[in-house]
mmCIF file of C-alpha atoms and ligand atoms in Angstrom:
data_model
loop_
_atom_site.group_PDB
_atom_site.id
_atom_site.type_symbol
_atom_site.label_atom_id
_atom_site.label_comp_id
_atom_site.label_asym_id
_atom_site.label_seq_id
_atom_site.Cartn_x
_atom_site.Cartn_y
_atom_site.Cartn_z
ATOM 1 C CA MET M 65 163.308 125.604 -7.514
ATOM 2 C CA SER M 66 166.637 126.348 -5.864
ATOM 3 C CA GLN M 67 165.406 129.030 -3.429
ATOM 4 C CA TRP M 68 164.616 126.625 -0.585
ATOM 5 C CA PRO M 69 165.859 128.030 2.759
ATOM 6 C CA THR M 70 169.123 126.477 3.855
ATOM 7 C CA TRP M 71 167.705 125.600 7.315
ATOM 8 C CA LEU M 72 165.035 123.404 5.708
ATOM 9 C CA PRO M 73 166.190 119.789 5.597
ATOM 10 C CA LEU M 74 164.255 119.060 2.402
ATOM 11 C CA ARG M 75 165.303 115.844 0.724
ATOM 12 C CA GLN M 76 167.881 116.461 -1.999
ATOM 13 C CA ASN M 77 165.804 114.696 -4.656
ATOM 14 C CA LEU M 78 162.812 116.976 -3.996
ATOM 15 C CA ARG M 79 164.679 120.278 -4.341
ATOM 16 C CA GLU M 80 164.463 120.386 -8.125
ATOM 17 C CA LEU M 81 160.789 119.366 -8.379
ATOM 18 C CA SER M 82 157.702 121.540 -8.918
ATOM 19 C CA PRO M 83 154.334 120.570 -7.450
ATOM 20 C CA TYR M 84 151.701 119.077 -9.768
ATOM 21 C CA GLY M 85 149.826 122.106 -10.958
ATOM 22 C CA ALA M 86 147.108 121.878 -13.553
ATOM 23 C CA PRO M 87 145.723 125.410 -13.142
ATOM 24 C CA GLN M 88 142.424 125.580 -11.251
ATOM 25 C CA LEU M 89 141.198 128.875 -12.684
ATOM 26 C CA PRO M 90 137.727 130.273 -13.128
ATOM 27 C CA ALA M 91 136.669 130.018 -16.777
ATOM 28 C CA ASP M 92 133.427 129.735 -18.746
ATOM 29 C CA ALA M 93 134.614 126.430 -20.139
ATOM 30 C CA VAL M 94 136.895 124.316 -17.928
ATOM 31 C CA MET M 95 138.397 121.768 -20.311
ATOM 32 C CA ASN M 96 141.817 120.985 -18.867
ATOM 33 C CA THR M 97 141.700 118.028 -16.472
ATOM 34 C CA ASN M 98 139.759 115.338 -18.355
ATOM 35 C CA GLU M 99 136.800 115.259 -16.010
ATOM 36 C CA ASN M 100 133.345 114.240 -17.151
ATOM 37 C CA PRO M 101 131.400 117.517 -17.656
ATOM 38 C CA TYR M 102 128.055 116.103 -16.493
ATOM 39 C CA PRO M 103 127.208 116.472 -12.774
ATOM 40 C CA PRO M 104 125.347 113.777 -10.804
ATOM 41 C CA SER M 105 121.536 113.639 -11.062
ATOM 42 C CA PRO M 106 119.340 114.846 -8.169
ATOM 43 C CA GLU M 107 118.502 111.161 -7.436
ATOM 44 C CA LEU M 108 122.166 110.303 -7.012
ATOM 45 C CA VAL M 109 122.816 113.437 -4.971
ATOM 46 C CA ASN M 110 119.953 112.467 -2.644
ATOM 47 C CA ALA M 111 121.129 108.869 -2.345
ATOM 48 C CA ILE M 112 124.644 110.018 -1.422
ATOM 49 C CA ALA M 113 123.300 112.530 1.089
ATOM 50 C CA ALA M 114 121.152 109.845 2.750
ATOM 51 C CA ARG M 115 124.051 107.387 2.988
ATOM 52 C CA VAL M 116 126.408 110.057 4.308
ATOM 53 C CA ALA M 117 123.816 111.013 6.944
ATOM 54 C CA HIS M 118 123.656 107.372 8.009
ATOM 55 C CA VAL M 119 127.440 106.991 8.140
ATOM 56 C CA ALA M 120 127.719 110.264 10.062
ATOM 57 C CA LEU M 121 126.022 108.546 13.027
ATOM 58 C CA THR M 122 129.210 106.536 13.586
ATOM 59 C CA LEU M 123 131.906 109.026 12.607
ATOM 60 C CA ASN M 124 133.393 108.723 16.096
ATOM 61 C CA ARG M 125 134.654 105.310 14.914
ATOM 62 C CA TYR M 126 137.370 104.510 12.388
ATOM 63 C CA PRO M 127 136.151 103.296 8.996
ATOM 64 C CA ASP M 128 136.469 99.706 7.761
ATOM 65 C CA ARG M 129 140.222 99.574 7.251
ATOM 66 C CA ASP M 130 139.898 96.990 4.494
ATOM 67 C CA ALA M 131 136.990 98.650 2.632
ATOM 68 C CA THR M 132 135.541 95.174 2.160
ATOM 69 C CA VAL M 133 132.084 96.194 0.936
ATOM 70 C CA LEU M 134 133.505 98.678 -1.548
ATOM 71 C CA ARG M 135 136.136 96.259 -2.847
ATOM 72 C CA THR M 136 133.454 93.594 -3.339
ATOM 73 C CA LYS M 137 131.271 96.050 -5.249
ATOM 74 C CA LEU M 138 134.225 97.130 -7.394
ATOM 75 C CA ALA M 139 134.939 93.470 -8.230
ATOM 76 C CA GLU M 140 131.300 93.001 -9.328
ATOM 77 C CA PHE M 141 131.505 96.198 -11.379
ATOM 78 C CA ILE M 142 134.636 95.036 -13.201
ATOM 79 C CA ASN M 143 133.184 91.555 -13.797
ATOM 80 C CA GLY M 144 130.105 93.181 -15.317
ATOM 81 C CA LEU M 145 132.201 95.284 -17.699
ATOM 82 C CA SER M 146 134.831 92.718 -18.671
ATOM 83 C CA GLY M 147 133.279 89.283 -18.085
ATOM 84 C CA THR M 148 136.015 88.404 -15.596
ATOM 85 C CA ASN M 149 135.711 86.522 -12.336
ATOM 86 C CA VAL M 150 137.649 88.705 -9.915
ATOM 87 C CA THR M 151 136.752 89.022 -6.217
ATOM 88 C CA SER M 152 137.558 91.502 -3.457
ATOM 89 C CA LYS M 153 140.893 89.650 -3.085
ATOM 90 C CA ASN M 154 141.860 91.016 -6.516
ATOM 91 C CA LEU M 155 140.810 94.589 -5.673
ATOM 92 C CA TRP M 156 142.482 97.474 -3.901
ATOM 93 C CA ALA M 157 140.941 100.936 -3.468
ATOM 94 C CA ALA M 158 142.556 104.239 -2.523
ATOM 95 C CA ASN M 159 142.171 108.019 -2.654
ATOM 96 C CA GLY M 160 142.396 108.350 -6.413
ATOM 97 C CA SER M 161 144.585 106.284 -8.692
ATOM 98 C CA ASN M 162 147.383 108.650 -7.725
ATOM 99 C CA GLU M 163 147.469 107.031 -4.285
ATOM 100 C CA ILE M 164 147.366 103.627 -5.972
ATOM 101 C CA ILE M 165 150.426 104.601 -8.029
ATOM 102 C CA GLN M 166 152.207 105.849 -4.896
ATOM 103 C CA SER M 167 151.470 102.581 -3.085
ATOM 104 C CA LEU M 168 152.816 100.568 -6.023
ATOM 105 C CA PHE M 169 156.060 102.521 -5.908
ATOM 106 C CA MET M 170 156.335 102.109 -2.144
ATOM 107 C CA ALA M 171 155.776 98.365 -2.351
ATOM 108 C CA PHE M 172 157.664 97.458 -5.522
ATOM 109 C CA GLY M 173 160.011 100.371 -6.295
ATOM 110 C CA GLY M 174 163.201 98.700 -5.089
ATOM 111 C CA GLY M 175 164.192 98.484 -8.763
ATOM 112 C CA ALA M 176 163.628 101.076 -11.481
ATOM 113 C CA ALA M 177 160.332 102.082 -13.103
ATOM 114 C CA LEU M 178 160.037 102.500 -16.877
ATOM 115 C CA GLY M 179 157.381 104.453 -18.790
ATOM 116 C CA PHE M 180 157.098 105.572 -22.400
ATOM 117 C CA THR M 181 157.142 109.345 -22.826
ATOM 118 C CA PRO M 182 154.982 111.329 -23.417
ATOM 119 C CA SER M 183 152.552 109.781 -20.985
ATOM 120 C CA TYR M 184 150.937 110.631 -17.670
ATOM 121 C CA SER M 185 153.268 113.103 -15.959
ATOM 122 C CA MET M 186 152.392 111.896 -12.456
ATOM 123 C CA HIS M 187 154.053 108.504 -13.024
ATOM 124 C CA PRO M 188 157.593 109.996 -13.024
ATOM 125 C CA LEU M 189 156.685 112.642 -10.452
ATOM 126 C CA ILE M 190 155.366 110.131 -7.883
ATOM 127 C CA ALA M 191 158.372 107.901 -8.635
ATOM 128 C CA LYS M 192 160.731 110.742 -7.778
ATOM 129 C CA VAL M 193 158.880 111.641 -4.586
ATOM 130 C CA THR M 194 158.995 108.017 -3.427
ATOM 131 C CA GLN M 195 162.696 107.794 -4.358
ATOM 132 C CA VAL M 196 162.187 105.298 -7.172
ATOM 133 C CA GLN M 197 164.512 105.513 -10.162
ATOM 134 C CA TRP M 198 162.480 106.553 -13.219
ATOM 135 C CA LEU M 199 163.487 105.603 -16.767
ATOM 136 C CA ASN M 200 162.049 107.535 -19.716
ATOM 137 C CA GLY M 201 161.327 105.048 -22.498
ATOM 138 C CA SER M 202 160.674 106.259 -26.029
ATOM 139 C CA ARG M 203 157.763 106.183 -28.470
ATOM 140 C CA ARG M 204 157.510 106.746 -32.242
ATOM 141 C CA GLU M 205 157.599 110.320 -33.605
ATOM 142 C CA ASP M 206 153.777 110.295 -33.772
ATOM 143 C CA PHE M 207 153.669 109.290 -30.065
ATOM 144 C CA THR M 208 152.283 105.799 -30.740
ATOM 145 C CA LEU M 209 153.986 102.910 -28.992
ATOM 146 C CA ASP M 210 156.253 100.686 -31.095
ATOM 147 C CA ILE M 211 155.684 97.353 -29.349
ATOM 148 C CA ASP M 212 158.890 95.656 -30.482
ATOM 149 C CA SER M 213 160.911 98.658 -29.424
ATOM 150 C CA ALA M 214 159.060 98.780 -26.089
ATOM 151 C CA ILE M 215 159.869 95.115 -25.499
ATOM 152 C CA SER M 216 163.557 95.613 -26.225
ATOM 153 C CA GLN M 217 163.641 98.650 -23.931
ATOM 154 C CA ILE M 218 162.069 96.539 -21.161
ATOM 155 C CA GLN M 219 164.471 93.665 -21.750
ATOM 156 C CA ARG M 220 167.458 96.001 -21.728
ATOM 157 C CA GLU M 221 166.483 97.903 -18.563
ATOM 158 C CA LYS M 222 164.813 95.063 -16.623
ATOM 159 C CA PRO M 223 162.644 97.486 -14.596
ATOM 160 C CA ALA M 224 160.767 96.353 -11.496
ATOM 161 C CA LEU M 225 157.763 98.273 -12.830
ATOM 162 C CA THR M 226 156.776 99.021 -16.422
ATOM 163 C CA PHE M 227 153.943 101.481 -17.074
ATOM 164 C CA ILE M 228 151.658 101.313 -20.105
ATOM 165 C CA THR M 229 148.859 103.893 -20.212
ATOM 166 C CA THR M 230 146.012 103.032 -22.548
ATOM 167 C CA PRO M 231 144.280 105.088 -23.808
ATOM 168 C CA ASN M 232 147.383 107.160 -23.275
ATOM 169 C CA ASN M 233 147.308 110.589 -21.666
ATOM 170 C CA PRO M 234 147.994 113.147 -23.213
ATOM 171 C CA THR M 235 147.721 111.580 -26.683
ATOM 172 C CA GLY M 236 144.508 109.517 -26.484
ATOM 173 C CA SER M 237 145.998 106.642 -28.476
ATOM 174 C CA THR M 238 145.560 103.003 -27.441
ATOM 175 C CA VAL M 239 147.663 99.897 -27.142
ATOM 176 C CA THR M 240 145.609 96.837 -28.170
ATOM 177 C CA ILE M 241 144.988 93.943 -25.807
ATOM 178 C CA ASP M 242 147.058 91.656 -28.079
ATOM 179 C CA GLU M 243 149.961 94.092 -27.860
ATOM 180 C CA ILE M 244 149.681 94.236 -24.083
ATOM 181 C CA GLU M 245 149.704 90.448 -23.948
ATOM 182 C CA LYS M 246 152.811 90.414 -26.146
ATOM 183 C CA ILE M 247 154.519 92.815 -23.744
ATOM 184 C CA ALA M 248 153.339 90.804 -20.723
ATOM 185 C CA LYS M 249 154.886 87.645 -22.184
ATOM 186 C CA SER M 250 158.295 89.247 -22.394
ATOM 187 C CA THR M 251 158.280 91.284 -19.168
ATOM 188 C CA SER M 252 159.570 90.363 -15.781
ATOM 189 C CA GLY M 253 158.746 92.667 -12.896
ATOM 190 C CA LEU M 254 155.241 94.129 -12.859
ATOM 191 C CA LEU M 255 153.439 95.414 -15.934
ATOM 192 C CA ILE M 256 151.231 98.265 -14.734
ATOM 193 C CA VAL M 257 148.449 99.097 -17.177
ATOM 194 C CA ASP M 258 146.971 102.507 -16.331
ATOM 195 C CA GLU M 259 143.418 102.371 -17.712
ATOM 196 C CA ALA M 260 142.173 105.717 -16.379
ATOM 197 C CA TYR M 261 140.188 106.177 -19.628
ATOM 198 C CA ALA M 262 139.301 102.544 -20.365
ATOM 199 C CA GLU M 263 135.533 103.103 -20.345
ATOM 200 C CA PHE M 264 135.873 105.421 -23.351
ATOM 201 C CA SER M 265 137.749 102.823 -25.397
ATOM 202 C CA GLN M 266 136.374 99.831 -27.333
ATOM 203 C CA GLU M 267 139.464 97.728 -26.531
ATOM 204 C CA PRO M 268 139.023 94.914 -24.000
ATOM 205 C CA SER M 269 140.544 95.718 -20.614
ATOM 206 C CA ALA M 270 143.827 94.208 -19.479
ATOM 207 C CA VAL M 271 141.922 92.822 -16.464
ATOM 208 C CA THR M 272 141.187 89.902 -18.810
ATOM 209 C CA LEU M 273 144.920 89.028 -18.728
ATOM 210 C CA ILE M 274 145.474 88.900 -14.968
ATOM 211 C CA GLU M 275 144.515 85.267 -14.428
ATOM 212 C CA LYS M 276 147.042 84.115 -17.036
ATOM 213 C CA TYR M 277 149.704 86.747 -16.265
ATOM 214 C CA PRO M 278 149.758 87.436 -12.506
ATOM 215 C CA HIS M 279 152.364 90.184 -12.952
ATOM 216 C CA VAL M 280 149.828 92.348 -14.837
ATOM 217 C CA VAL M 281 148.328 95.072 -12.635
ATOM 218 C CA VAL M 282 145.460 97.251 -13.886
ATOM 219 C CA ILE M 283 144.761 100.715 -12.479
ATOM 220 C CA ARG M 284 141.309 102.283 -12.858
ATOM 221 C CA THR M 285 139.607 105.381 -11.499
ATOM 222 C CA MET M 286 136.174 106.870 -10.871
ATOM 223 C CA SER M 287 137.544 110.304 -11.837
ATOM 224 C CA LYS M 288 137.097 110.301 -15.601
ATOM 225 C CA ALA M 289 134.347 108.396 -17.448
ATOM 226 C CA PHE M 290 132.690 107.516 -14.141
ATOM 227 C CA ALA M 291 132.076 111.242 -13.479
ATOM 228 C CA PHE M 292 133.072 111.123 -9.815
ATOM 229 C CA ALA M 293 136.400 112.993 -9.637
ATOM 230 C CA GLY M 294 135.459 114.958 -6.526
ATOM 231 C CA VAL M 295 135.237 111.922 -4.286
ATOM 232 C CA ARG M 296 138.801 110.671 -5.024
ATOM 233 C CA LEU M 297 138.447 106.982 -5.660
ATOM 234 C CA GLY M 298 140.941 104.952 -7.645
ATOM 235 C CA TYR M 299 141.440 101.191 -7.605
ATOM 236 C CA LEU M 300 143.593 98.423 -8.920
ATOM 237 C CA ILE M 301 142.814 94.925 -10.082
ATOM 238 C CA ALA M 302 145.592 92.350 -9.710
ATOM 239 C CA ASP M 303 146.670 88.987 -8.420
ATOM 240 C CA PRO M 304 145.940 88.587 -4.665
ATOM 241 C CA ALA M 305 149.700 88.678 -3.935
ATOM 242 C CA VAL M 306 149.792 92.281 -5.186
ATOM 243 C CA ILE M 307 146.837 93.145 -2.948
ATOM 244 C CA ASP M 308 148.615 91.573 0.051
ATOM 245 C CA ALA M 309 151.549 93.914 -0.594
ATOM 246 C CA MET M 310 149.170 96.908 -0.684
ATOM 247 C CA PHE M 311 148.100 96.029 2.888
ATOM 248 C CA LEU M 312 151.730 96.486 3.959
ATOM 249 C CA VAL M 313 152.180 99.995 2.579
ATOM 250 C CA ARG M 314 148.745 101.548 3.065
ATOM 251 C CA LEU M 315 148.263 103.952 5.933
ATOM 252 C CA PRO M 316 145.799 102.626 8.500
ATOM 253 C CA TYR M 317 142.218 103.802 7.730
ATOM 254 C CA HIS M 318 143.421 105.653 4.612
ATOM 255 C CA LEU M 319 140.013 105.552 2.939
ATOM 256 C CA SER M 320 137.506 107.624 4.901
ATOM 257 C CA ALA M 321 134.058 106.287 5.811
ATOM 258 C CA LEU M 322 132.544 109.120 3.740
ATOM 259 C CA THR M 323 134.583 108.213 0.673
ATOM 260 C CA GLN M 324 133.680 104.539 0.986
ATOM 261 C CA ALA M 325 129.989 105.352 1.426
ATOM 262 C CA ALA M 326 129.833 107.747 -1.538
ATOM 263 C CA ALA M 327 131.693 105.337 -3.799
ATOM 264 C CA GLU M 328 129.433 102.435 -2.808
ATOM 265 C CA VAL M 329 126.339 104.469 -3.662
ATOM 266 C CA ALA M 330 127.907 105.571 -6.947
ATOM 267 C CA LEU M 331 128.418 101.953 -7.965
ATOM 268 C CA ASP M 332 124.658 101.392 -7.487
ATOM 269 C CA PHE M 333 124.185 104.221 -10.012
ATOM 270 C CA LYS M 334 126.756 102.942 -12.492
ATOM 271 C CA SER M 335 124.378 103.040 -15.467
ATOM 272 C CA GLU M 336 123.691 106.704 -14.821
ATOM 273 C CA LEU M 337 127.336 107.565 -14.221
ATOM 274 C CA LEU M 338 128.590 105.769 -17.317
ATOM 275 C CA GLY M 339 125.541 106.913 -19.286
ATOM 276 C CA THR M 340 127.301 109.859 -20.900
ATOM 277 C CA VAL M 341 130.221 107.866 -22.293
ATOM 278 C CA ALA M 342 128.668 107.260 -25.724
ATOM 279 C CA GLN M 343 127.649 110.912 -25.948
ATOM 280 C CA LEU M 344 131.158 112.082 -25.016
ATOM 281 C CA ARG M 345 132.699 109.739 -27.576
ATOM 282 C CA ALA M 346 130.435 111.132 -30.313
ATOM 283 C CA ALA M 347 131.215 114.699 -29.218
ATOM 284 C CA ARG M 348 134.942 113.904 -29.265
ATOM 285 C CA ASP M 349 134.727 112.672 -32.858
ATOM 286 C CA HIS M 350 132.725 115.757 -33.828
ATOM 287 C CA VAL M 351 135.236 118.169 -32.240
ATOM 288 C CA ALA M 352 138.114 116.240 -33.858
ATOM 289 C CA ALA M 353 136.469 116.668 -37.276
ATOM 290 C CA GLN M 354 135.979 120.389 -36.648
ATOM 291 C CA LEU M 355 139.656 120.787 -35.704
ATOM 292 C CA THR M 356 140.696 118.927 -38.837
ATOM 293 C CA ASP M 357 138.428 121.188 -40.922
ATOM 294 C CA MET M 358 140.285 124.158 -39.436
ATOM 295 C CA GLY M 359 143.510 122.722 -40.863
ATOM 296 C CA LEU M 360 144.787 121.425 -37.521
ATOM 297 C CA ILE M 361 146.289 118.016 -36.844
ATOM 298 C CA VAL M 362 144.492 115.790 -34.313
ATOM 299 C CA ILE M 363 145.820 112.534 -32.906
ATOM 300 C CA PRO M 364 143.120 109.820 -33.132
ATOM 301 C CA SER M 365 141.761 109.504 -29.579
ATOM 302 C CA ALA M 366 139.959 106.680 -27.787
ATOM 303 C CA SER M 367 139.497 108.886 -24.753
ATOM 304 C CA ASN M 368 137.613 112.026 -23.684
ATOM 305 C CA PHE M 369 140.275 114.480 -24.815
ATOM 306 C CA LEU M 370 142.142 115.468 -27.967
ATOM 307 C CA LEU M 371 145.775 116.430 -28.488
ATOM 308 C CA PHE M 372 146.073 118.783 -31.431
ATOM 309 C CA SER M 373 148.833 120.649 -33.263
ATOM 310 C CA GLY M 374 149.375 122.428 -36.564
ATOM 311 C CA PHE M 375 148.995 126.020 -35.315
ATOM 312 C CA GLU M 376 151.803 128.523 -35.753
ATOM 313 C CA MET M 377 151.576 130.416 -32.466
ATOM 314 C CA PRO M 378 153.683 129.074 -29.562
ATOM 315 C CA SER M 379 151.410 126.771 -27.542
ATOM 316 C CA ALA M 380 151.793 128.825 -24.333
ATOM 317 C CA GLN M 381 150.593 131.923 -26.207
ATOM 318 C CA LEU M 382 147.583 130.164 -27.714
ATOM 319 C CA TRP M 383 146.765 128.640 -24.305
ATOM 320 C CA GLN M 384 146.751 132.142 -22.748
ATOM 321 C CA ALA M 385 144.712 133.649 -25.594
ATOM 322 C CA MET M 386 142.090 130.928 -25.091
ATOM 323 C CA LEU M 387 142.019 131.527 -21.339
ATOM 324 C CA ASP M 388 141.652 135.278 -21.848
ATOM 325 C CA ARG M 389 138.453 134.428 -23.739
ATOM 326 C CA GLY M 390 137.186 132.101 -21.013
ATOM 327 C CA VAL M 391 138.324 128.702 -22.284
ATOM 328 C CA LEU M 392 140.732 126.769 -20.071
ATOM 329 C CA ILE M 393 142.565 123.979 -21.934
ATOM 330 C CA ARG M 394 145.856 122.223 -21.185
ATOM 331 C CA ASP M 395 149.410 123.001 -22.170
ATOM 332 C CA VAL M 396 150.998 119.595 -21.579
ATOM 333 C CA GLY M 397 154.487 120.873 -22.302
ATOM 334 C CA LEU M 398 154.746 119.269 -25.749
ATOM 335 C CA LEU M 399 156.124 121.694 -28.317
ATOM 336 C CA GLY M 400 153.390 122.882 -30.694
ATOM 337 C CA HIS M 401 150.612 120.854 -29.040
ATOM 338 C CA LEU M 402 147.646 121.574 -26.771
ATOM 339 C CA ARG M 403 145.128 119.208 -25.180
ATOM 340 C CA VAL M 404 141.409 119.809 -24.789
ATOM 341 C CA THR M 405 138.995 117.785 -22.657
ATOM 342 C CA ILE M 406 135.618 117.150 -24.278
ATOM 343 C CA GLY M 407 132.962 119.153 -22.458
ATOM 344 C CA ASN M 408 129.206 119.503 -22.804
ATOM 345 C CA GLU M 409 127.715 120.811 -26.026
ATOM 346 C CA ALA M 410 127.962 124.492 -25.055
ATOM 347 C CA GLU M 411 131.576 124.129 -23.916
ATOM 348 C CA ASN M 412 132.591 122.295 -27.077
ATOM 349 C CA SER M 413 131.126 124.955 -29.364
ATOM 350 C CA LYS M 414 132.637 127.728 -27.257
ATOM 351 C CA PHE M 415 135.990 125.958 -27.565
ATOM 352 C CA ILE M 416 135.749 125.736 -31.352
ATOM 353 C CA SER M 417 134.561 129.308 -31.892
ATOM 354 C CA THR M 418 137.167 130.700 -29.478
ATOM 355 C CA LEU M 419 139.931 128.721 -31.117
ATOM 356 C CA SER M 420 138.906 129.971 -34.578
ATOM 357 C CA ALA M 421 138.935 133.526 -33.235
ATOM 358 C CA CYS M 422 142.389 133.118 -31.649
ATOM 359 C CA LEU M 423 143.913 131.533 -34.749
ATOM 360 C CA GLY M 424 142.263 134.044 -37.082
ATOM 361 C CA GLU M 425 143.753 136.996 -35.195
ATOM 362 C CA LYS M 426 147.304 135.825 -34.727
HETATM 363 C C1 PLP V 586 143.612 111.388 -14.445
HETATM 364 C C2 PLP V 586 144.573 110.242 -14.478
HETATM 365 C C3 PLP V 586 144.854 109.490 -13.341
HETATM 366 C C4 PLP V 586 144.509 109.939 -11.964
HETATM 367 O O1 PLP V 586 143.286 109.856 -11.589
HETATM 368 P P1 PLP V 586 142.787 109.956 -10.072
HETATM 369 O O2 PLP V 586 142.101 108.661 -9.887
HETATM 370 O O3 PLP V 586 141.880 111.126 -10.111
HETATM 371 O O4 PLP V 586 143.942 110.126 -9.137
HETATM 372 C C5 PLP V 586 145.668 108.378 -13.454
HETATM 373 N N1 PLP V 586 146.196 108.030 -14.633
HETATM 374 C C6 PLP V 586 145.971 108.732 -15.747
HETATM 375 C C7 PLP V 586 146.591 108.308 -17.016
HETATM 376 C C8 PLP V 586 145.160 109.870 -15.702
HETATM 377 O O5 PLP V 586 144.994 110.604 -16.800
#
């Protein structure tokens, strides 16, 4: 983008950037942003509506700036999943984990940030916007993380922030808890573990490392497995010193009373909201097997999406052909690869039949 008007005093470092833009297009099967395909039950919808009606009585007032009730509930939720003993002092909540990532850069981005590419594209993009130097670390050819190489990259660059995403987006592959501990032992600065898809994985969460390694910071979200993307609620679990720094950089009253209320109700319905995880995992394995049967190559995924390759058409062309037939998947900008989010049963079979049709016709 070089066509910015000359009168516009846009920051130099923003001039070359493009906005985040996963297409939001109408399609029969929307399978491009890793959401959970199952909407909330009528019971949950009613419970949210009742709480929102109650909160609406006091919308003339600012919300609880510290989101104390929500942070306490999130701590209980995490302890229930991981057997930890964290409290609200270990929890920070924000408008999606994207805001969490932004706050981390604002608080700790005095030095560089390192991530291992390909991974979540918003890490480098938010770094650039917040004027933090971003370093692209490398992975193996098959996109898995070589731990010894990662450690030497960290020790060479000495970043203030190192990002590990597990399960990784867009590949779906995991880094084990032992490997994360090995990295934590040899890292200074903060080790940020982005666990946006943790609930889909069988690996223990890195929240179990925080007590022993206070520089480990875990990012989670309600947007994926938790089936609550529309409300925008992300959170981090860390040593209380990290939380204290979040208080410095947050905007006052950043988390609306409506967001806090909806998220609190959702946590009361956690069994319902996480109830489709096993089903989605099974569907993922089924779709992966179908892709393999079609002669395609699928990276083993511990998440709710699959990255596949092995087709001859350019990926942008196959992406468009799929969309023309009503199936929206994701071109993540990796040569010869496309990513599909696991949908409901009808969406998954539409995806497979449409893909067969597109590849058969080439
Ligand atoms: C989707 C995603 C997020 C962002 O989630 P929000 O909480 O919706 O902002 C963060 N990290 C990774 C790796 C993701 O894939």
